[in-house]
Amino acid sequence: MGETHITQILDKHCRFRFRGGKQAFGVIWETKDGLVFSSKESHDRHVSGKHAEYRNDLLFIDRDDVMFAEVID
């Protein structure tokens, strides 16, 4: 996915297809450390400030790993 497309789906609940064919539902957002993918619930905890104890729920990804995204909410 190009730069323009990634910015259109940041912080939105989506259905994703990643490199290698894996599909998942979740949210991608930017942190100071890079792009993060997680479940919608983990994203909501992060946004609410309760993210410290849920750090293991986060997966750092490269924008080139996202092959397809469809906003679902």
mmCIF file of C-alpha atoms in Angstrom:
data_model
loop_
_atom_site.group_PDB
_atom_site.id
_atom_site.type_symbol
_atom_site.label_atom_id
_atom_site.label_comp_id
_atom_site.label_asym_id
_atom_site.label_seq_id
_atom_site.Cartn_x
_atom_site.Cartn_y
_atom_site.Cartn_z
ATOM 1 C CA MET A 1 0.000 0.000 0.000
ATOM 2 C CA GLY A 2 1.320 3.413 -0.816
ATOM 3 C CA GLU A 3 1.758 6.318 1.586
ATOM 4 C CA THR A 4 -1.559 7.901 0.586
ATOM 5 C CA HIS A 5 -3.539 4.727 1.217
ATOM 6 C CA ILE A 6 -2.014 4.030 4.635
ATOM 7 C CA THR A 7 -2.954 7.497 5.893
ATOM 8 C CA GLN A 8 -6.581 6.889 4.871
ATOM 9 C CA ILE A 9 -6.901 3.817 7.098
ATOM 10 C CA LEU A 10 -4.895 4.848 10.165
ATOM 11 C CA ASP A 11 -6.876 4.564 13.421
ATOM 12 C CA LYS A 12 -9.830 2.907 11.649
ATOM 13 C CA HIS A 13 -11.179 -0.589 12.252
ATOM 14 C CA CYS A 14 -10.433 -2.531 9.069
ATOM 15 C CA ARG A 15 -10.203 -5.920 7.473
ATOM 16 C CA PHE A 16 -6.608 -6.375 6.334
ATOM 17 C CA ARG A 17 -4.782 -8.736 4.022
ATOM 18 C CA PHE A 18 -1.070 -8.872 4.697
ATOM 19 C CA ARG A 19 1.880 -10.037 2.641
ATOM 20 C CA GLY A 20 1.797 -13.830 2.615
ATOM 21 C CA GLY A 21 -2.014 -13.909 2.426
ATOM 22 C CA LYS A 22 -2.889 -13.683 6.129
ATOM 23 C CA GLN A 23 -6.138 -11.808 6.806
ATOM 24 C CA ALA A 24 -7.071 -10.107 10.061
ATOM 25 C CA PHE A 25 -9.418 -7.543 11.553
ATOM 26 C CA GLY A 26 -7.885 -4.728 13.566
ATOM 27 C CA VAL A 27 -6.460 -1.222 13.573
ATOM 28 C CA ILE A 28 -3.175 0.250 12.370
ATOM 29 C CA TRP A 29 -1.842 3.414 13.925
ATOM 30 C CA GLU A 30 1.396 5.353 14.137
ATOM 31 C CA THR A 31 3.593 5.613 17.211
ATOM 32 C CA LYS A 32 6.989 7.189 17.702
ATOM 33 C CA ASP A 33 8.406 3.683 17.145
ATOM 34 C CA GLY A 34 6.579 3.018 13.850
ATOM 35 C CA LEU A 35 3.332 1.494 12.589
ATOM 36 C CA VAL A 36 1.451 -0.781 14.973
ATOM 37 C CA PHE A 37 -1.266 -3.351 14.258
ATOM 38 C CA SER A 38 -3.553 -4.696 16.959
ATOM 39 C CA SER A 39 -7.133 -5.657 17.659
ATOM 40 C CA LYS A 40 -9.687 -2.865 17.910
ATOM 41 C CA GLU A 41 -9.900 -3.493 21.664
ATOM 42 C CA SER A 42 -6.130 -3.091 22.135
ATOM 43 C CA HIS A 43 -6.189 0.086 20.045
ATOM 44 C CA ASP A 44 -8.999 1.490 22.194
ATOM 45 C CA ARG A 45 -7.000 0.725 25.375
ATOM 46 C CA HIS A 46 -3.957 2.428 23.876
ATOM 47 C CA VAL A 47 -5.932 5.540 22.945
ATOM 48 C CA SER A 48 -7.525 5.696 26.412
ATOM 49 C CA GLY A 49 -4.079 5.677 28.045
ATOM 50 C CA LYS A 50 -4.356 2.161 29.486
ATOM 51 C CA HIS A 51 -1.838 0.716 27.044
ATOM 52 C CA ALA A 52 1.183 0.071 29.285
ATOM 53 C CA GLU A 53 -0.005 -3.309 30.526
ATOM 54 C CA TYR A 54 -1.084 -4.420 27.038
ATOM 55 C CA ARG A 55 2.185 -3.871 25.178
ATOM 56 C CA ASN A 56 2.317 -7.579 24.209
ATOM 57 C CA ASP A 57 -0.889 -7.162 22.164
ATOM 58 C CA LEU A 58 0.854 -4.862 19.675
ATOM 59 C CA LEU A 59 2.558 -5.938 16.471
ATOM 60 C CA PHE A 60 4.945 -3.534 14.750
ATOM 61 C CA ILE A 61 4.600 -3.745 10.975
ATOM 62 C CA ASP A 62 6.069 -2.250 7.839
ATOM 63 C CA ARG A 63 3.648 -0.375 5.579
ATOM 64 C CA ASP A 64 4.709 -2.648 2.710
ATOM 65 C CA ASP A 65 3.262 -5.627 4.615
ATOM 66 C CA VAL A 66 -0.290 -4.293 4.082
ATOM 67 C CA MET A 67 -1.597 -5.513 0.745
ATOM 68 C CA PHE A 68 -5.298 -4.617 1.182
ATOM 69 C CA ALA A 69 -7.440 -2.783 3.713
ATOM 70 C CA GLU A 70 -11.186 -2.269 3.924
ATOM 71 C CA VAL A 71 -12.696 0.049 6.560
ATOM 72 C CA ILE A 72 -15.524 -1.794 8.323
ATOM 73 C CA ASP A 73 -16.951 0.794 10.733
#
